[in-house]
Coordinates of C-alpha atoms in Angstrom, one line a residue:
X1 CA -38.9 -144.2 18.0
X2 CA -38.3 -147.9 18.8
X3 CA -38.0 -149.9 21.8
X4 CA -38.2 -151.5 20.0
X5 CA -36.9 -153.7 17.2
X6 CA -33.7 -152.6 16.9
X7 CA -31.5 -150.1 18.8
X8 CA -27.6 -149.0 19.0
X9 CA -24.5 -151.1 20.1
X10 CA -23.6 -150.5 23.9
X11 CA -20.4 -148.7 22.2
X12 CA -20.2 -145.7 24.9
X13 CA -17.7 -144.7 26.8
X14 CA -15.6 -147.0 27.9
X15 CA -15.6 -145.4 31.8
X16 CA -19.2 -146.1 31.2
X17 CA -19.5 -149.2 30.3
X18 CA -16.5 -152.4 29.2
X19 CA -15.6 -153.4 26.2
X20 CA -17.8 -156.7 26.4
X21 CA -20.2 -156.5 29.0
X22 CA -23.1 -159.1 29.2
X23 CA -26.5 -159.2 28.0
X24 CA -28.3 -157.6 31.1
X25 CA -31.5 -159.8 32.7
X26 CA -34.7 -157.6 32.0
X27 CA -35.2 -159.0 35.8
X28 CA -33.0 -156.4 36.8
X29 CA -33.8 -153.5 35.0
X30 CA -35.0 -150.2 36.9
X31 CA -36.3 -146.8 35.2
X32 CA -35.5 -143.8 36.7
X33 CA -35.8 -140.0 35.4
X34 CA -32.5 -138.4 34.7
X35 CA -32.4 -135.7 36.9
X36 CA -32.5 -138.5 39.5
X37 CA -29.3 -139.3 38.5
X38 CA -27.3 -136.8 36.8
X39 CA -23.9 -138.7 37.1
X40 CA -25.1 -140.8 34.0
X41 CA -25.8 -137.9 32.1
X42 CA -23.4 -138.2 29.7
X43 CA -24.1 -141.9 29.3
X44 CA -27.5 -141.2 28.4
X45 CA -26.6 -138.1 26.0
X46 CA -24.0 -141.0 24.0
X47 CA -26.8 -143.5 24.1
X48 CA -28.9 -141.1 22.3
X49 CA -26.1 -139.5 19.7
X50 CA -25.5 -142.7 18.6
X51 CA -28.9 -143.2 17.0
X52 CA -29.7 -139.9 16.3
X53 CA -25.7 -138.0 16.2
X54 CA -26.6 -134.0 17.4
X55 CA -23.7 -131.7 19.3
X56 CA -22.7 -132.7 22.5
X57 CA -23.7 -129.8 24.5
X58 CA -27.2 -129.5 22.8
X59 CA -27.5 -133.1 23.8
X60 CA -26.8 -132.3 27.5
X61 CA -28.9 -129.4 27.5
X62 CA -31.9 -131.0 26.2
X63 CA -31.6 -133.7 29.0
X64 CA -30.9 -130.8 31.3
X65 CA -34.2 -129.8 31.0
X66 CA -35.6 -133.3 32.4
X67 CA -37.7 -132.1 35.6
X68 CA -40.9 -133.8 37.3
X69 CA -42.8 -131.0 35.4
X70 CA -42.3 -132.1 32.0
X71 CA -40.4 -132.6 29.7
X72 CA -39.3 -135.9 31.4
X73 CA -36.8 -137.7 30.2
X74 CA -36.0 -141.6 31.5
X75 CA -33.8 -144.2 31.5
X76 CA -33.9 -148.0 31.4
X77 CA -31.0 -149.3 33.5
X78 CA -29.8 -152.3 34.5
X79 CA -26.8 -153.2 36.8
X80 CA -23.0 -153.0 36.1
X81 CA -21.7 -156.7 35.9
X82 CA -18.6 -155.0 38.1
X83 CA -20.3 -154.6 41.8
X84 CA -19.7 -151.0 42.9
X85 CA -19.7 -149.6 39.2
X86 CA -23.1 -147.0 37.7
X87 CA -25.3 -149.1 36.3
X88 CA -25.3 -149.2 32.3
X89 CA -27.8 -147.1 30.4
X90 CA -29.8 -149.6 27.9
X91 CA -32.8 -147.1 26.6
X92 CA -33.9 -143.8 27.0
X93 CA -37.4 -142.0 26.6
X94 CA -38.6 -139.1 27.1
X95 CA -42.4 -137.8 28.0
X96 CA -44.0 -134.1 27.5
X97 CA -47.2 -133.0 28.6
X98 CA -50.0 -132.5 25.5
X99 CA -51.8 -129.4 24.9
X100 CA -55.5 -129.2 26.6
X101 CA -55.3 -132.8 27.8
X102 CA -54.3 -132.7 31.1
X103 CA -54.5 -136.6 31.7
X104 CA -52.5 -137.4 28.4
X105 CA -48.4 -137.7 27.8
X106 CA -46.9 -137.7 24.5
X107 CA -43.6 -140.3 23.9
X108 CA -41.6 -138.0 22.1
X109 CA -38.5 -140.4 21.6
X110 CA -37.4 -143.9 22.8
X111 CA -34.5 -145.6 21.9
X112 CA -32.7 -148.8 23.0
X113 CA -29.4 -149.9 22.6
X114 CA -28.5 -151.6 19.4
X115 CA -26.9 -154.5 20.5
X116 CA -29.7 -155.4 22.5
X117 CA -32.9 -154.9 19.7
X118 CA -34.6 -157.8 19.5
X119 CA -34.2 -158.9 23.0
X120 CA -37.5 -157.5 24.8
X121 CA -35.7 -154.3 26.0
X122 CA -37.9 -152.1 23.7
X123 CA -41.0 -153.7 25.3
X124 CA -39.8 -153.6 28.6
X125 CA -39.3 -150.1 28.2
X126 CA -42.8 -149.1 26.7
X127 CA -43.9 -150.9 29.7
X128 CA -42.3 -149.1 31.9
X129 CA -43.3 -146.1 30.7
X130 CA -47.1 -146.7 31.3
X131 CA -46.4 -148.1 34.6
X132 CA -44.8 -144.8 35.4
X133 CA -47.0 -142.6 33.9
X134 CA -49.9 -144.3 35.4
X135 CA -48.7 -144.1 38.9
X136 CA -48.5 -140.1 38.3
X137 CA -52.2 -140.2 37.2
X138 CA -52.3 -139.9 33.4
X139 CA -54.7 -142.2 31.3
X140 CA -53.5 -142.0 27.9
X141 CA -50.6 -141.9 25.7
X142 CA -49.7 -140.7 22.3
X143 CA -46.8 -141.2 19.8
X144 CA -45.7 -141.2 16.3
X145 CA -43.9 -144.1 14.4
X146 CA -43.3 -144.4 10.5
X147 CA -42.5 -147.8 10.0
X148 CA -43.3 -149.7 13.2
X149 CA -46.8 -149.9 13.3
X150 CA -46.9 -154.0 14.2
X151 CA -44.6 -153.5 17.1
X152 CA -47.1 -150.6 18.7
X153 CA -50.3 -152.3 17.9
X154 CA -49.3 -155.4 19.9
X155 CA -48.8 -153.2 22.2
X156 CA -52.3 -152.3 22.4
X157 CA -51.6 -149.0 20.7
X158 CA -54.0 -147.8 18.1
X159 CA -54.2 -145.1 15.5
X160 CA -55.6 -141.5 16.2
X161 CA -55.1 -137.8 15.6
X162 CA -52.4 -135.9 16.2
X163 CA -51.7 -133.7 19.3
X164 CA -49.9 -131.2 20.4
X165 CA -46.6 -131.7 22.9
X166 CA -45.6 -129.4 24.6
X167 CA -41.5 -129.8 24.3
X168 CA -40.4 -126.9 26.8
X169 CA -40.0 -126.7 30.3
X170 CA -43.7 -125.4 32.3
X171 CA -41.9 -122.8 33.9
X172 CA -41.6 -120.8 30.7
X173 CA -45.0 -121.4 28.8
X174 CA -47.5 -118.3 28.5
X175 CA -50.6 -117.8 31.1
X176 CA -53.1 -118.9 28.5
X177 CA -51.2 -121.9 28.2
X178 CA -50.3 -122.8 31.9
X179 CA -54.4 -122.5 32.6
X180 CA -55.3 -125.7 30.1
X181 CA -53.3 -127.4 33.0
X182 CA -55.4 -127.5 36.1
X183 CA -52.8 -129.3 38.0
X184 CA -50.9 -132.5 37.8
X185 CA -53.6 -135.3 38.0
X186 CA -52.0 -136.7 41.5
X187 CA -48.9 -135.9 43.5
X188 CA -45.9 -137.1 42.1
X189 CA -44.1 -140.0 43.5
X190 CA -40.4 -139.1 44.5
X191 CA -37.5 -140.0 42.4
X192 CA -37.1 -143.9 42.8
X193 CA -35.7 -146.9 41.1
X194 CA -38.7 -149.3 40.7
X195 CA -38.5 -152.5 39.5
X196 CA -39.7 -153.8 36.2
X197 CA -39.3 -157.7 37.0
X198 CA -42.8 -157.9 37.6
X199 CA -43.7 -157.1 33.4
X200 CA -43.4 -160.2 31.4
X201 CA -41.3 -159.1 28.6
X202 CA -41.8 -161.4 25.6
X203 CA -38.9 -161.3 22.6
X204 CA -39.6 -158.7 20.3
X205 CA -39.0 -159.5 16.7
X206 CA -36.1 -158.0 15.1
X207 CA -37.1 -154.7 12.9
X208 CA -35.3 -151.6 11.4
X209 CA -34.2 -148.8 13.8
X210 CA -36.6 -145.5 13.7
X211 CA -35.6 -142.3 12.4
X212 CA -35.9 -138.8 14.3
X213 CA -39.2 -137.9 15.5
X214 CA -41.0 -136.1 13.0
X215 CA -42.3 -132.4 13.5
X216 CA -46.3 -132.2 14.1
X217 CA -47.9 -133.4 10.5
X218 CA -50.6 -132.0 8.8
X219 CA -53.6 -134.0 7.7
X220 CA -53.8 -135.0 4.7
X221 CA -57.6 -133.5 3.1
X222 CA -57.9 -136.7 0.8
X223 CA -56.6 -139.3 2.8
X224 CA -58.4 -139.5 6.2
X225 CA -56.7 -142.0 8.5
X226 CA -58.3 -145.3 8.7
X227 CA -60.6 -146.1 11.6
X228 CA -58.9 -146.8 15.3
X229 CA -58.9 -150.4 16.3
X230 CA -58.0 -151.8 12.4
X231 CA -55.5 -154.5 12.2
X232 CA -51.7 -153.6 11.4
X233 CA -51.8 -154.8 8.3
X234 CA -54.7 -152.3 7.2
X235 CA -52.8 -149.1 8.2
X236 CA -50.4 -149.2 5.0
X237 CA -52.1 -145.7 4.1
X238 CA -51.0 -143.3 6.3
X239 CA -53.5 -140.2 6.9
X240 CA -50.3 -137.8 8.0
X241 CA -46.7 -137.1 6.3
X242 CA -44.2 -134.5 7.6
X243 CA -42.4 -132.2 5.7
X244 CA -40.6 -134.4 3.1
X245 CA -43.6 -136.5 2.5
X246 CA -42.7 -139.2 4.0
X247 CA -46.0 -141.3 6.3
X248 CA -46.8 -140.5 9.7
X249 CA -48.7 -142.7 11.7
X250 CA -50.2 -141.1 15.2
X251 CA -51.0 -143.7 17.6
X252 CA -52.3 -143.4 21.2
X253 CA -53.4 -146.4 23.6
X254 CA -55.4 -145.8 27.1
X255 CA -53.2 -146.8 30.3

């Protein structure tokens, strides 16, 4: 995930969004949850395909699911430079409750636009999405990353163990399940567009864009990850790899 140095050109549909449009003001940007505003559904779903490309439909589906519940999925938006017009979708996240921590979320995904990396959007997002999960109550959130471990620990993010998402909807999880969740933590605001101009956003240096999230890792018995709080540039050995290998870095940071 990356919000983040690096995301994908504003090339949606064209009823979504002109040809050249203007580099939004973070000033203006609002996050709402997507089944607050389902006309920009499909806007979100090309947003999305065009980092990580998956069938249309499956796309849609998976943002169906988006509920106050959990999964949640977001989106950073800013105004339409034509007055009247949707506003443009510039980022998308989305948040799942984690197994036997009832005050913890886990960021499954976030992606910006890649025309606007590099610009603060991926920081105004991150930003926003403590901010919101805050306001509902929760205390801590965890993610994954491969290669953007700088980014994260400037953030304030740093590394820990892994944990368990829960990526379905709460309606269909199993009675043992459903009891490690005594209730949401407070009572959930209704669906709103608040206003991130208050967040300084600082430019974000320019990075590669992040691959799918990986499935949940298994620790590595001979390479323990290295203590939480170290710098970024001590985290180089990776305590985690998924399936092909490859490092996985779990990260969490208290809100």
């Amino acid at each position: 995930m990356t919000p983040l140095p690096g995301l994908a050109e504003l090339t949606l549909d064209p009823t979504h969004q002109p040809e050249e449009s203007p580099v939004p003001g973070l000033a203006a940007l609002t996050l709402e949850p997507v089944h607050c505003r389902p006309e920009l559904l499909d806007a979100c779903a090309d947003l999305i395909n065009e980092q990580w490309p998956r069938s249309r439909a499956s796309r849609l589906h998976s943002l169906g699911q988006s509920s106050d519940s959990f999964p949640l999925c977001l989106m950073l938006l800013s105004p339409h430079p034509t007055p009247g017009n949707a506003p443009i979708v510039v980022g998308h996240a989305r948040l799942s409750r984690v197994l036997d921590r009832p005050q913890s979320l886990l960021v499954e995904t976030v992606v910006v636009a890649r025309a606007l990396r590099g610009r603060g959007f991926g920081r105004r997002l991150m930003e926003g999405l403590e901010a919101f999960a805050q306001a509902r109550g929760f205390h801590r959130l965890h993610l994954t990353t491969h290669d953007q471990l700088p980014f994260y620990a400037h953030l304030g993010y740093q590394l820990g163990e892994p944990v368990q998402g829960l990526v379905f909807t709460s309606r269909r999880l199993p009675a043992a399940l459903l009891r490690a969740f005594p209730g949401a933590p407070c009572p959930r605001p209704p669906c709103k567009a608040p206003s991130l101009a208050a967040h300084a956003a600082p430019k974000a240096s320019k990075g590669p864009s992040l691959p799918p999230p990986p499935p949940l890792p298994e620790c590595l018995a001979t390479s323990p990850p290295p203590p939480a709080g170290a710098s970024p540039h001590s985290l180089l050995e990776a305590g985690y790899r998924d399936l092909r290998g490859g490092p996985i870095f779990w990260m969490e940071k208290d809100i």
